[in-house]
């Protein structure tokens, strides 16, 4: 079994972004059989699986999620192919692939010179959001807002060692944090929107990866209603699990048929400019992409 540290040694963030991008193109091309995620106990236990027709390889991931626990996510990933089987710690795979998909979306939708990143949330997912955006854009500054300034400062102390040329700052409010951002990454467990849409610049790209239950919402309805394009990892998955998307569609402020899946957007890019949104609940093709990297490198 590959440990968390071994997973980190085998996969760099740029490689993860490239692998996840390729997987979403394959997903759009119909190469994956990917059942809807199984959720038990109100999202406290999750099972995800995917099979890739071209390679004949499959992945299954099981997770235990307790938001008050540290780490909040525990689990195991199993990769199976004609060459054998690989088992890996699922925590690092999950944070890496979640960061990587934000990197893919940011590379697609953010301005080429985007350099100011705001991160809302300072939990286990936050650091890889920064690493992923840094893999595709020339970051000059990162502003962090979290429930407590201590959590934000702790995250910054880790990232400052990795990115000594980047200017880091803690913001007291979410609205202040997003007001001058080129890219915003939301990585919270919020049940209500974490910022006001009016606080955003007119040209900004927003990634939201924290909510994965109908009861969770990070993004304001007004942003989803007014965004130039709303891209999702998978429409079906988001309509079952993304609270902000479900809410906005139910009120009529967002039309389901206006949602663009990431694989389709990569095939036919919608361009940059204005306010753009990427909402992800996570799909098994992402896990498959990183598991293949592990199998190739181990």
Short mmCIF file of C-alpha atoms in Angstrom, two decimals:
data_model
loop_
_atom_site.label_atom_id
_atom_site.label_comp_id
_atom_site.label_asym_id
_atom_site.label_seq_id
_atom_site.Cartn_x
_atom_site.Cartn_y
_atom_site.Cartn_z
CA UNK A 1 0.00 0.00 0.00
CA UNK A 2 1.31 3.43 -0.94
CA UNK A 3 1.35 5.80 2.03
CA UNK A 4 0.39 9.46 1.90
CA UNK A 5 4.03 10.55 1.70
CA UNK A 6 4.72 8.07 -1.11
CA UNK A 7 1.76 9.41 -3.08
CA UNK A 8 3.20 12.93 -2.76
CA UNK A 9 6.62 11.80 -3.92
CA UNK A 10 5.19 10.06 -7.00
CA UNK A 11 2.83 12.81 -8.23
CA UNK A 12 3.68 16.46 -8.84
CA UNK A 13 0.87 18.99 -9.14
CA UNK A 14 1.67 19.86 -12.79
CA UNK A 15 1.50 16.15 -13.66
CA UNK A 16 -1.77 15.82 -11.73
CA UNK A 17 -3.30 18.76 -13.63
CA UNK A 18 -2.27 17.25 -16.98
CA UNK A 19 -3.62 13.81 -16.02
CA UNK A 20 -6.96 15.17 -14.81
CA UNK A 21 -7.33 17.29 -17.95
CA UNK A 22 -6.80 14.19 -20.12
CA UNK A 23 -9.29 12.22 -18.04
CA UNK A 24 -12.04 14.82 -18.52
CA UNK A 25 -11.45 14.77 -22.25
CA UNK A 26 -11.83 10.97 -22.15
CA UNK A 27 -14.96 11.36 -20.00
CA UNK A 28 -16.48 13.65 -22.63
CA UNK A 29 -15.54 11.15 -25.32
CA UNK A 30 -17.43 8.36 -23.53
CA UNK A 31 -14.37 6.38 -22.48
CA UNK A 32 -15.46 6.07 -18.85
CA UNK A 33 -18.18 4.06 -17.16
CA UNK A 34 -18.69 6.07 -14.00
CA UNK A 35 -21.63 5.28 -11.70
CA UNK A 36 -23.05 7.98 -9.47
CA UNK A 37 -21.17 8.22 -6.17
CA UNK A 38 -22.71 6.18 -3.35
CA UNK A 39 -23.28 8.18 -0.18
CA UNK A 40 -24.23 6.79 3.21
CA UNK A 41 -24.98 8.34 6.57
CA UNK A 42 -25.58 11.83 5.21
CA UNK A 43 -22.27 11.89 3.37
CA UNK A 44 -20.19 10.35 6.16
CA UNK A 45 -19.26 7.36 3.99
CA UNK A 46 -18.63 7.63 0.24
CA UNK A 47 -17.83 5.08 -2.48
CA UNK A 48 -16.65 6.11 -5.97
CA UNK A 49 -15.71 3.95 -8.93
CA UNK A 50 -14.75 4.29 -12.59
CA UNK A 51 -13.80 1.99 -15.46
CA UNK A 52 -11.80 3.21 -18.47
CA UNK A 53 -12.65 1.33 -21.65
CA UNK A 54 -9.49 2.20 -23.56
CA UNK A 55 -7.13 0.82 -20.93
CA UNK A 56 -9.37 -1.74 -19.26
CA UNK A 57 -8.34 -0.31 -15.87
CA UNK A 58 -10.65 0.50 -12.99
CA UNK A 59 -10.49 2.38 -9.70
CA UNK A 60 -12.58 2.14 -6.53
CA UNK A 61 -12.26 4.61 -3.66
CA UNK A 62 -13.90 4.46 -0.26
CA UNK A 63 -13.92 7.43 2.10
CA UNK A 64 -14.93 8.18 5.66
CA UNK A 65 -15.76 11.87 6.10
CA UNK A 66 -16.03 13.55 9.51
CA UNK A 67 -15.77 17.31 9.14
CA UNK A 68 -14.91 17.83 12.82
CA UNK A 69 -12.08 15.28 12.68
CA UNK A 70 -8.51 16.02 11.66
CA UNK A 71 -7.95 14.83 9.02
CA UNK A 72 -11.58 15.06 7.97
CA UNK A 73 -11.13 12.43 5.24
CA UNK A 74 -9.81 8.90 5.67
CA UNK A 75 -9.95 6.22 3.01
CA UNK A 76 -8.42 3.76 0.60
CA UNK A 77 -8.04 3.73 -3.19
CA UNK A 78 -7.73 0.49 -5.19
CA UNK A 79 -6.48 0.45 -8.81
CA UNK A 80 -6.96 -2.67 -10.91
CA UNK A 81 -5.62 -3.36 -14.40
CA UNK A 82 -4.33 -6.22 -16.51
CA UNK A 83 -0.90 -5.63 -14.94
CA UNK A 84 -2.11 -6.08 -11.37
CA UNK A 85 -3.47 -4.11 -8.46
CA UNK A 86 -2.33 -1.09 -6.47
CA UNK A 87 -3.64 0.17 -3.13
CA UNK A 88 -3.01 3.71 -1.91
CA UNK A 89 -3.94 6.10 0.87
CA UNK A 90 -6.94 8.05 -0.42
CA UNK A 91 -6.40 11.31 1.48
CA UNK A 92 -3.55 12.59 -0.64
CA UNK A 93 -5.12 11.30 -3.85
CA UNK A 94 -8.34 13.16 -3.03
CA UNK A 95 -6.71 16.48 -2.17
CA UNK A 96 -4.36 16.26 -5.16
CA UNK A 97 -7.07 15.45 -7.67
CA UNK A 98 -9.39 18.10 -6.22
CA UNK A 99 -6.65 20.67 -6.52
CA UNK A 100 -5.79 19.44 -10.01
CA UNK A 101 -9.33 19.90 -11.34
CA UNK A 102 -9.31 23.50 -10.10
CA UNK A 103 -6.04 23.90 -11.96
CA UNK A 104 -7.63 22.57 -15.14
CA UNK A 105 -10.62 24.91 -14.79
CA UNK A 106 -8.43 27.91 -13.91
CA UNK A 107 -6.23 27.29 -16.93
CA UNK A 108 -9.35 27.16 -19.09
CA UNK A 109 -11.30 30.10 -17.68
CA UNK A 110 -8.98 32.57 -15.90
CA UNK A 111 -7.15 35.39 -17.67
CA UNK A 112 -3.67 34.35 -18.87
CA UNK A 113 -2.05 36.97 -16.63
CA UNK A 114 -4.18 36.18 -13.53
CA UNK A 115 -1.82 36.58 -10.58
CA UNK A 116 -3.97 37.39 -7.53
CA UNK A 117 -5.53 34.37 -5.82
CA UNK A 118 -7.97 34.34 -2.92
CA UNK A 119 -8.61 31.14 -0.99
CA UNK A 120 -11.66 30.86 1.25
CA UNK A 121 -11.11 28.09 3.77
CA UNK A 122 -7.93 26.75 5.34
CA UNK A 123 -8.70 23.07 5.76
CA UNK A 124 -7.09 20.00 4.20
CA UNK A 125 -8.09 20.94 0.64
CA UNK A 126 -6.84 24.52 0.67
CA UNK A 127 -3.10 24.05 0.12
CA UNK A 128 -3.57 22.01 -3.04
CA UNK A 129 -5.90 24.66 -4.43
CA UNK A 130 -3.00 27.11 -4.22
CA UNK A 131 -0.53 24.61 -5.66
CA UNK A 132 -2.83 23.89 -8.59
CA UNK A 133 -3.45 27.53 -9.50
CA UNK A 134 0.29 28.17 -9.18
CA UNK A 135 0.88 25.33 -11.66
CA UNK A 136 -1.10 27.14 -14.38
CA UNK A 137 -0.84 30.86 -13.58
CA UNK A 138 1.99 33.24 -12.48
CA UNK A 139 0.91 33.82 -8.88
CA UNK A 140 2.13 37.02 -7.27
CA UNK A 141 -0.19 37.16 -4.24
CA UNK A 142 -2.42 34.86 -2.23
CA UNK A 143 -5.03 36.11 0.25
CA UNK A 144 -6.56 33.63 2.69
CA UNK A 145 -9.75 33.97 4.69
CA UNK A 146 -10.82 31.25 7.12
CA UNK A 147 -13.08 30.86 10.13
CA UNK A 148 -10.20 31.96 12.35
CA UNK A 149 -7.12 33.98 11.52
CA UNK A 150 -5.02 31.31 13.25
CA UNK A 151 -6.10 28.70 10.70
CA UNK A 152 -5.37 31.07 7.83
CA UNK A 153 -1.95 31.90 9.26
CA UNK A 154 -1.12 28.22 9.73
CA UNK A 155 -1.90 27.53 6.07
CA UNK A 156 0.21 30.48 4.96
CA UNK A 157 3.18 29.29 7.03
CA UNK A 158 3.16 26.02 5.08
CA UNK A 159 2.74 27.63 1.67
CA UNK A 160 5.29 30.39 2.21
CA UNK A 161 8.05 27.78 2.34
CA UNK A 162 6.96 26.39 -1.04
CA UNK A 163 6.38 29.77 -2.72
CA UNK A 164 8.89 32.25 -1.27
CA UNK A 165 8.34 34.74 -4.10
CA UNK A 166 4.57 34.96 -3.50
CA UNK A 167 3.10 37.60 -1.18
CA UNK A 168 0.69 36.08 1.35
CA UNK A 169 -1.91 37.85 3.49
CA UNK A 170 -4.75 37.03 5.86
CA UNK A 171 -8.07 38.79 5.31
CA UNK A 172 -10.57 39.45 8.07
CA UNK A 173 -13.65 39.06 5.85
CA UNK A 174 -14.50 36.98 2.82
CA UNK A 175 -15.90 39.97 0.92
CA UNK A 176 -12.68 41.89 1.44
CA UNK A 177 -10.66 38.86 0.42
CA UNK A 178 -12.39 38.43 -2.94
CA UNK A 179 -12.63 42.12 -3.84
CA UNK A 180 -9.32 42.31 -5.73
CA UNK A 181 -8.92 38.70 -6.83
CA UNK A 182 -8.30 37.36 -10.32
CA UNK A 183 -9.06 33.82 -9.14
CA UNK A 184 -11.06 32.67 -6.11
CA UNK A 185 -10.97 29.14 -4.70
CA UNK A 186 -13.69 28.17 -2.23
CA UNK A 187 -12.77 25.17 -0.08
CA UNK A 188 -15.17 25.31 2.86
CA UNK A 189 -17.85 23.17 4.47
CA UNK A 190 -20.30 26.09 4.53
CA UNK A 191 -24.05 25.63 4.44
CA UNK A 192 -24.64 29.24 3.35
CA UNK A 193 -22.81 31.36 0.71
CA UNK A 194 -19.47 32.55 2.02
CA UNK A 195 -19.29 35.89 0.19
CA UNK A 196 -21.51 38.47 -1.48
CA UNK A 197 -21.52 38.39 -5.29
CA UNK A 198 -21.37 42.19 -5.33
CA UNK A 199 -17.94 42.05 -3.68
CA UNK A 200 -16.37 40.32 -6.69
CA UNK A 201 -14.51 42.16 -9.45
CA UNK A 202 -16.19 42.25 -12.84
CA UNK A 203 -13.52 39.96 -14.28
CA UNK A 204 -12.81 36.99 -12.01
CA UNK A 205 -12.80 33.21 -12.13
CA UNK A 206 -14.28 31.32 -9.15
CA UNK A 207 -13.63 27.65 -8.30
CA UNK A 208 -15.86 25.98 -5.69
CA UNK A 209 -14.90 22.52 -4.46
CA UNK A 210 -16.03 22.41 -0.83
CA UNK A 211 -19.72 21.55 -0.95
CA UNK A 212 -20.68 17.99 -1.87
CA UNK A 213 -24.14 17.66 -0.28
CA UNK A 214 -27.48 19.30 -1.17
CA UNK A 215 -27.42 21.02 2.23
CA UNK A 216 -24.06 22.72 1.55
CA UNK A 217 -23.63 26.02 -0.32
CA UNK A 218 -20.50 28.11 -0.86
CA UNK A 219 -21.49 30.29 -3.79
CA UNK A 220 -24.12 33.04 -3.80
CA UNK A 221 -27.13 32.48 -6.03
CA UNK A 222 -26.56 35.89 -7.65
CA UNK A 223 -23.16 34.78 -8.95
CA UNK A 224 -24.55 31.64 -10.55
CA UNK A 225 -27.36 33.67 -12.09
CA UNK A 226 -25.10 36.34 -13.56
CA UNK A 227 -21.92 34.44 -14.46
CA UNK A 228 -20.98 34.40 -18.12
CA UNK A 229 -20.51 30.64 -17.93
CA UNK A 230 -20.97 28.02 -15.20
CA UNK A 231 -18.84 24.93 -15.78
CA UNK A 232 -19.31 21.77 -13.70
CA UNK A 233 -17.41 18.51 -13.50
CA UNK A 234 -20.55 16.50 -14.30
CA UNK A 235 -24.12 17.82 -14.57
CA UNK A 236 -25.77 14.72 -13.11
CA UNK A 237 -23.45 14.63 -10.12
CA UNK A 238 -23.88 18.34 -9.39
CA UNK A 239 -27.65 18.13 -9.65
CA UNK A 240 -27.59 15.47 -6.96
CA UNK A 241 -24.87 16.84 -4.68
CA UNK A 242 -23.97 20.52 -5.27
CA UNK A 243 -26.22 22.50 -2.94
CA UNK A 244 -25.67 25.88 -4.60
CA UNK A 245 -26.44 24.49 -8.07
CA UNK A 246 -29.51 22.59 -6.86
CA UNK A 247 -30.79 25.71 -5.09
CA UNK A 248 -30.19 28.05 -8.03
CA UNK A 249 -31.88 25.68 -10.49
CA UNK A 250 -34.84 25.18 -8.15
CA UNK A 251 -35.43 28.95 -7.89
CA UNK A 252 -35.11 29.44 -11.64
CA UNK A 253 -32.08 31.73 -11.39
CA UNK A 254 -29.93 29.13 -13.16
CA UNK A 255 -31.07 26.87 -15.97
CA UNK A 256 -29.87 23.29 -15.88
CA UNK A 257 -29.32 23.25 -19.64
CA UNK A 258 -26.95 26.23 -19.32
CA UNK A 259 -24.47 24.16 -17.29
CA UNK A 260 -21.37 23.17 -19.27
CA UNK A 261 -19.45 20.04 -18.37
CA UNK A 262 -15.70 20.45 -18.03
CA UNK A 263 -14.87 17.89 -20.71
CA UNK A 264 -17.08 19.67 -23.22
CA UNK A 265 -15.59 23.05 -22.26
CA UNK A 266 -12.09 21.70 -22.83
CA UNK A 267 -13.16 20.53 -26.28
CA UNK A 268 -14.89 23.82 -27.13
CA UNK A 269 -13.36 26.51 -24.86
CA UNK A 270 -15.81 29.26 -23.78
CA UNK A 271 -13.03 31.85 -23.51
CA UNK A 272 -12.06 34.13 -20.65
CA UNK A 273 -13.43 37.41 -19.35
CA UNK A 274 -16.29 38.46 -17.12
CA UNK A 275 -17.27 36.32 -14.17
CA UNK A 276 -16.80 32.59 -14.69
CA UNK A 277 -17.55 29.74 -12.30
CA UNK A 278 -16.35 26.17 -11.96
CA UNK A 279 -18.26 23.95 -9.53
CA UNK A 280 -16.94 20.49 -8.68
CA UNK A 281 -18.26 17.78 -6.39
CA UNK A 282 -15.54 15.37 -7.55
CA UNK A 283 -15.93 12.45 -9.94
CA UNK A 284 -14.17 9.10 -10.04
CA UNK A 285 -12.42 9.80 -13.35
CA UNK A 286 -10.19 12.18 -11.40
CA UNK A 287 -9.21 9.39 -9.01
CA UNK A 288 -8.60 7.08 -11.96
CA UNK A 289 -6.26 9.65 -13.53
CA UNK A 290 -4.08 9.92 -10.44
CA UNK A 291 -4.20 6.19 -9.74
CA UNK A 292 -2.79 5.59 -13.22
CA UNK A 293 0.09 7.97 -12.43
CA UNK A 294 0.76 6.03 -9.24
CA UNK A 295 0.68 2.71 -11.08
CA UNK A 296 3.10 4.03 -13.70
CA UNK A 297 5.49 5.47 -11.14
CA UNK A 298 5.50 2.82 -8.43
#
